[in-house]
């Protein structure tokens, strides 16, 4: 019985932490200003089409697609592709390099809602004096079990990141 109590406490803390993690994730896109730079973290099929809708709604913004992988791309005006980064931490470093080069003090981040907390944390660590606006892509059309799995995976990665392991 004594071993069961600490296990239940740990499980309860994990579940409560997961609920807090989900409740802290932004669900709506912050205000996009006419001269904003929008950074899209690749990895989910919803992110780039969502960013293209943002570009259509705000034709003067510049969009950076971060972590697109190798290859040759046709880049329409106002779209820049970064293809070297392979993880969320590497995305954050790539965004930092661009922000420093372009002297940005504000940027918008597009990623899926389940990924936003960790992405914002890592980017904020790299750019502590930069205003970072969240613009999450919702996980519509996904079975509940798959959605729960994604949230749980991102929560575990977030906890690991908080312990200083950035490449997860």
mmCIF file of C-alpha atoms in Angstrom:
data_model
loop_
_atom_site.group_PDB
_atom_site.id
_atom_site.type_symbol
_atom_site.label_atom_id
_atom_site.label_comp_id
_atom_site.label_asym_id
_atom_site.label_seq_id
_atom_site.Cartn_x
_atom_site.Cartn_y
_atom_site.Cartn_z
ATOM 1 C CA UNK A 1 0.000 0.000 0.000
ATOM 2 C CA UNK A 2 2.871 2.402 0.767
ATOM 3 C CA UNK A 3 4.285 1.999 -2.765
ATOM 4 C CA UNK A 4 0.895 2.642 -4.286
ATOM 5 C CA UNK A 5 0.477 6.074 -2.671
ATOM 6 C CA UNK A 6 3.615 7.697 -4.180
ATOM 7 C CA UNK A 7 2.781 6.164 -7.551
ATOM 8 C CA UNK A 8 -0.725 7.611 -7.422
ATOM 9 C CA UNK A 9 0.658 11.001 -6.417
ATOM 10 C CA UNK A 10 3.104 10.977 -9.309
ATOM 11 C CA UNK A 11 0.358 9.918 -11.724
ATOM 12 C CA UNK A 12 -1.981 12.603 -10.384
ATOM 13 C CA UNK A 13 0.759 15.259 -10.700
ATOM 14 C CA UNK A 14 1.467 14.126 -14.273
ATOM 15 C CA UNK A 15 -2.220 14.231 -15.241
ATOM 16 C CA UNK A 16 -2.751 17.611 -13.535
ATOM 17 C CA UNK A 17 0.375 18.979 -15.247
ATOM 18 C CA UNK A 18 -0.898 17.745 -18.604
ATOM 19 C CA UNK A 19 -4.226 19.456 -18.047
ATOM 20 C CA UNK A 20 -2.425 22.700 -17.146
ATOM 21 C CA UNK A 21 -0.179 22.333 -20.214
ATOM 22 C CA UNK A 22 -3.203 22.043 -22.487
ATOM 23 C CA UNK A 23 -5.084 24.881 -20.809
ATOM 24 C CA UNK A 24 -2.060 27.198 -21.159
ATOM 25 C CA UNK A 25 -1.762 26.644 -24.909
ATOM 26 C CA UNK A 26 -3.060 29.573 -26.956
ATOM 27 C CA UNK A 27 -6.106 28.749 -29.072
ATOM 28 C CA UNK A 28 -6.434 31.951 -31.091
ATOM 29 C CA UNK A 29 -3.989 33.789 -33.283
ATOM 30 C CA UNK A 30 -2.645 36.998 -31.810
ATOM 31 C CA UNK A 31 -2.813 40.243 -33.745
ATOM 32 C CA UNK A 32 -0.743 40.257 -36.913
ATOM 33 C CA UNK A 33 0.601 43.692 -37.795
ATOM 34 C CA UNK A 34 1.284 44.826 -41.370
ATOM 35 C CA UNK A 35 5.078 44.648 -41.040
ATOM 36 C CA UNK A 36 5.275 41.414 -39.016
ATOM 37 C CA UNK A 37 7.538 38.518 -39.824
ATOM 38 C CA UNK A 38 5.704 35.200 -39.544
ATOM 39 C CA UNK A 39 7.677 32.033 -38.795
ATOM 40 C CA UNK A 40 6.033 28.720 -39.683
ATOM 41 C CA UNK A 41 7.464 25.638 -38.012
ATOM 42 C CA UNK A 42 7.085 22.695 -40.360
ATOM 43 C CA UNK A 43 6.231 19.188 -39.238
ATOM 44 C CA UNK A 44 2.458 19.041 -39.580
ATOM 45 C CA UNK A 45 0.499 19.312 -42.841
ATOM 46 C CA UNK A 46 -1.825 21.974 -41.370
ATOM 47 C CA UNK A 47 0.832 24.625 -40.721
ATOM 48 C CA UNK A 48 1.896 25.836 -44.182
ATOM 49 C CA UNK A 49 -1.648 26.069 -45.648
ATOM 50 C CA UNK A 50 -2.676 27.987 -42.509
ATOM 51 C CA UNK A 51 0.267 30.365 -43.021
ATOM 52 C CA UNK A 52 -0.674 30.859 -46.668
ATOM 53 C CA UNK A 53 -4.163 31.905 -45.546
ATOM 54 C CA UNK A 54 -2.513 34.396 -43.179
ATOM 55 C CA UNK A 55 -0.399 35.712 -46.062
ATOM 56 C CA UNK A 56 -3.522 36.085 -48.185
ATOM 57 C CA UNK A 57 -5.230 38.025 -45.386
ATOM 58 C CA UNK A 58 -2.104 40.140 -44.728
ATOM 59 C CA UNK A 59 -0.312 40.466 -48.098
ATOM 60 C CA UNK A 60 2.532 42.666 -46.803
ATOM 61 C CA UNK A 61 3.850 40.294 -44.142
ATOM 62 C CA UNK A 62 6.928 38.188 -44.757
ATOM 63 C CA UNK A 63 6.629 34.450 -44.101
ATOM 64 C CA UNK A 64 9.590 32.295 -43.112
ATOM 65 C CA UNK A 65 9.067 28.555 -43.459
ATOM 66 C CA UNK A 66 11.451 27.030 -40.925
ATOM 67 C CA UNK A 67 12.750 23.459 -41.108
ATOM 68 C CA UNK A 68 11.463 22.660 -44.571
ATOM 69 C CA UNK A 69 14.081 20.002 -45.262
ATOM 70 C CA UNK A 70 16.410 19.819 -48.230
ATOM 71 C CA UNK A 71 15.370 20.484 -51.754
ATOM 72 C CA UNK A 72 14.700 23.245 -54.218
ATOM 73 C CA UNK A 73 11.665 25.414 -53.742
ATOM 74 C CA UNK A 74 9.956 28.090 -55.749
ATOM 75 C CA UNK A 75 9.664 30.967 -53.324
ATOM 76 C CA UNK A 76 6.955 33.482 -54.138
ATOM 77 C CA UNK A 77 7.554 37.047 -52.958
ATOM 78 C CA UNK A 78 7.446 37.477 -49.188
ATOM 79 C CA UNK A 79 8.214 33.768 -48.542
ATOM 80 C CA UNK A 80 11.644 32.663 -47.345
ATOM 81 C CA UNK A 81 12.478 28.990 -46.767
ATOM 82 C CA UNK A 82 14.991 27.806 -44.167
ATOM 83 C CA UNK A 83 15.834 24.171 -44.745
ATOM 84 C CA UNK A 84 18.650 23.335 -42.323
ATOM 85 C CA UNK A 85 16.893 22.939 -38.963
ATOM 86 C CA UNK A 86 15.506 19.519 -38.098
ATOM 87 C CA UNK A 87 14.069 19.909 -34.580
ATOM 88 C CA UNK A 88 12.100 22.474 -32.607
ATOM 89 C CA UNK A 89 15.271 23.601 -30.842
ATOM 90 C CA UNK A 90 17.092 23.977 -34.163
ATOM 91 C CA UNK A 91 14.037 25.905 -35.453
ATOM 92 C CA UNK A 92 14.405 28.269 -32.477
ATOM 93 C CA UNK A 93 18.099 28.817 -33.246
ATOM 94 C CA UNK A 94 17.318 29.439 -36.939
ATOM 95 C CA UNK A 95 14.627 31.957 -35.953
ATOM 96 C CA UNK A 96 17.097 33.637 -33.580
ATOM 97 C CA UNK A 97 19.664 33.973 -36.374
ATOM 98 C CA UNK A 98 17.091 35.501 -38.736
ATOM 99 C CA UNK A 99 15.736 37.815 -36.032
ATOM 100 C CA UNK A 100 19.217 39.104 -35.224
ATOM 101 C CA UNK A 101 20.106 39.513 -38.910
ATOM 102 C CA UNK A 102 16.839 41.367 -39.638
ATOM 103 C CA UNK A 103 16.895 43.280 -36.329
ATOM 104 C CA UNK A 104 13.425 42.000 -35.354
ATOM 105 C CA UNK A 105 11.925 42.831 -31.987
ATOM 106 C CA UNK A 106 8.579 41.157 -32.731
ATOM 107 C CA UNK A 107 7.672 37.976 -34.569
ATOM 108 C CA UNK A 108 4.688 35.688 -35.084
ATOM 109 C CA UNK A 109 5.007 31.914 -34.697
ATOM 110 C CA UNK A 110 2.707 29.466 -36.454
ATOM 111 C CA UNK A 111 2.677 25.877 -35.311
ATOM 112 C CA UNK A 112 -0.005 23.464 -34.164
ATOM 113 C CA UNK A 113 -1.768 24.150 -30.879
ATOM 114 C CA UNK A 114 -0.238 21.084 -29.190
ATOM 115 C CA UNK A 115 3.277 22.183 -30.178
ATOM 116 C CA UNK A 116 2.925 25.883 -29.345
ATOM 117 C CA UNK A 117 3.941 25.851 -25.653
ATOM 118 C CA UNK A 118 7.278 24.142 -26.291
ATOM 119 C CA UNK A 119 7.993 26.157 -29.439
ATOM 120 C CA UNK A 120 7.270 29.433 -27.628
ATOM 121 C CA UNK A 121 9.416 28.366 -24.672
ATOM 122 C CA UNK A 122 12.410 27.451 -26.845
ATOM 123 C CA UNK A 123 12.141 30.546 -29.047
ATOM 124 C CA UNK A 124 11.709 32.704 -25.939
ATOM 125 C CA UNK A 125 14.885 31.200 -24.480
ATOM 126 C CA UNK A 126 16.791 32.125 -27.635
ATOM 127 C CA UNK A 127 15.211 35.594 -27.988
ATOM 128 C CA UNK A 128 14.339 36.761 -24.458
ATOM 129 C CA UNK A 129 13.871 40.420 -25.460
ATOM 130 C CA UNK A 130 11.673 39.736 -28.474
ATOM 131 C CA UNK A 131 7.886 39.902 -28.500
ATOM 132 C CA UNK A 132 6.629 36.534 -29.720
ATOM 133 C CA UNK A 133 3.031 36.315 -30.912
ATOM 134 C CA UNK A 134 1.430 32.862 -30.984
ATOM 135 C CA UNK A 135 -0.711 31.903 -33.953
ATOM 136 C CA UNK A 136 -1.731 28.266 -33.430
ATOM 137 C CA UNK A 137 -3.141 25.955 -36.035
ATOM 138 C CA UNK A 138 -5.992 23.924 -34.579
ATOM 139 C CA UNK A 139 -6.056 20.119 -34.695
ATOM 140 C CA UNK A 140 -9.449 19.815 -36.357
ATOM 141 C CA UNK A 141 -10.446 16.598 -38.091
ATOM 142 C CA UNK A 142 -8.322 14.360 -35.914
ATOM 143 C CA UNK A 143 -9.709 11.384 -33.972
ATOM 144 C CA UNK A 144 -9.789 12.059 -30.206
ATOM 145 C CA UNK A 145 -7.324 9.244 -29.422
ATOM 146 C CA UNK A 146 -4.770 10.622 -31.884
ATOM 147 C CA UNK A 147 -5.273 14.142 -30.533
ATOM 148 C CA UNK A 148 -4.729 12.916 -26.954
ATOM 149 C CA UNK A 149 -1.595 11.056 -28.053
ATOM 150 C CA UNK A 150 -0.189 14.211 -29.685
ATOM 151 C CA UNK A 151 -0.942 16.355 -26.621
ATOM 152 C CA UNK A 152 0.644 13.770 -24.303
ATOM 153 C CA UNK A 153 3.744 13.500 -26.486
ATOM 154 C CA UNK A 154 4.175 17.276 -26.602
ATOM 155 C CA UNK A 155 3.626 17.507 -22.846
ATOM 156 C CA UNK A 156 6.374 14.964 -22.184
ATOM 157 C CA UNK A 157 8.700 16.804 -24.599
ATOM 158 C CA UNK A 158 7.877 20.086 -22.836
ATOM 159 C CA UNK A 159 8.704 18.622 -19.420
ATOM 160 C CA UNK A 160 11.969 17.211 -20.771
ATOM 161 C CA UNK A 161 12.776 20.624 -22.297
ATOM 162 C CA UNK A 162 12.136 22.307 -18.941
ATOM 163 C CA UNK A 163 14.843 20.048 -17.491
ATOM 164 C CA UNK A 164 17.307 21.447 -20.048
ATOM 165 C CA UNK A 165 17.183 18.767 -22.722
ATOM 166 C CA UNK A 166 16.425 20.873 -25.786
ATOM 167 C CA UNK A 167 16.879 18.276 -28.533
ATOM 168 C CA UNK A 168 13.856 16.035 -27.981
#
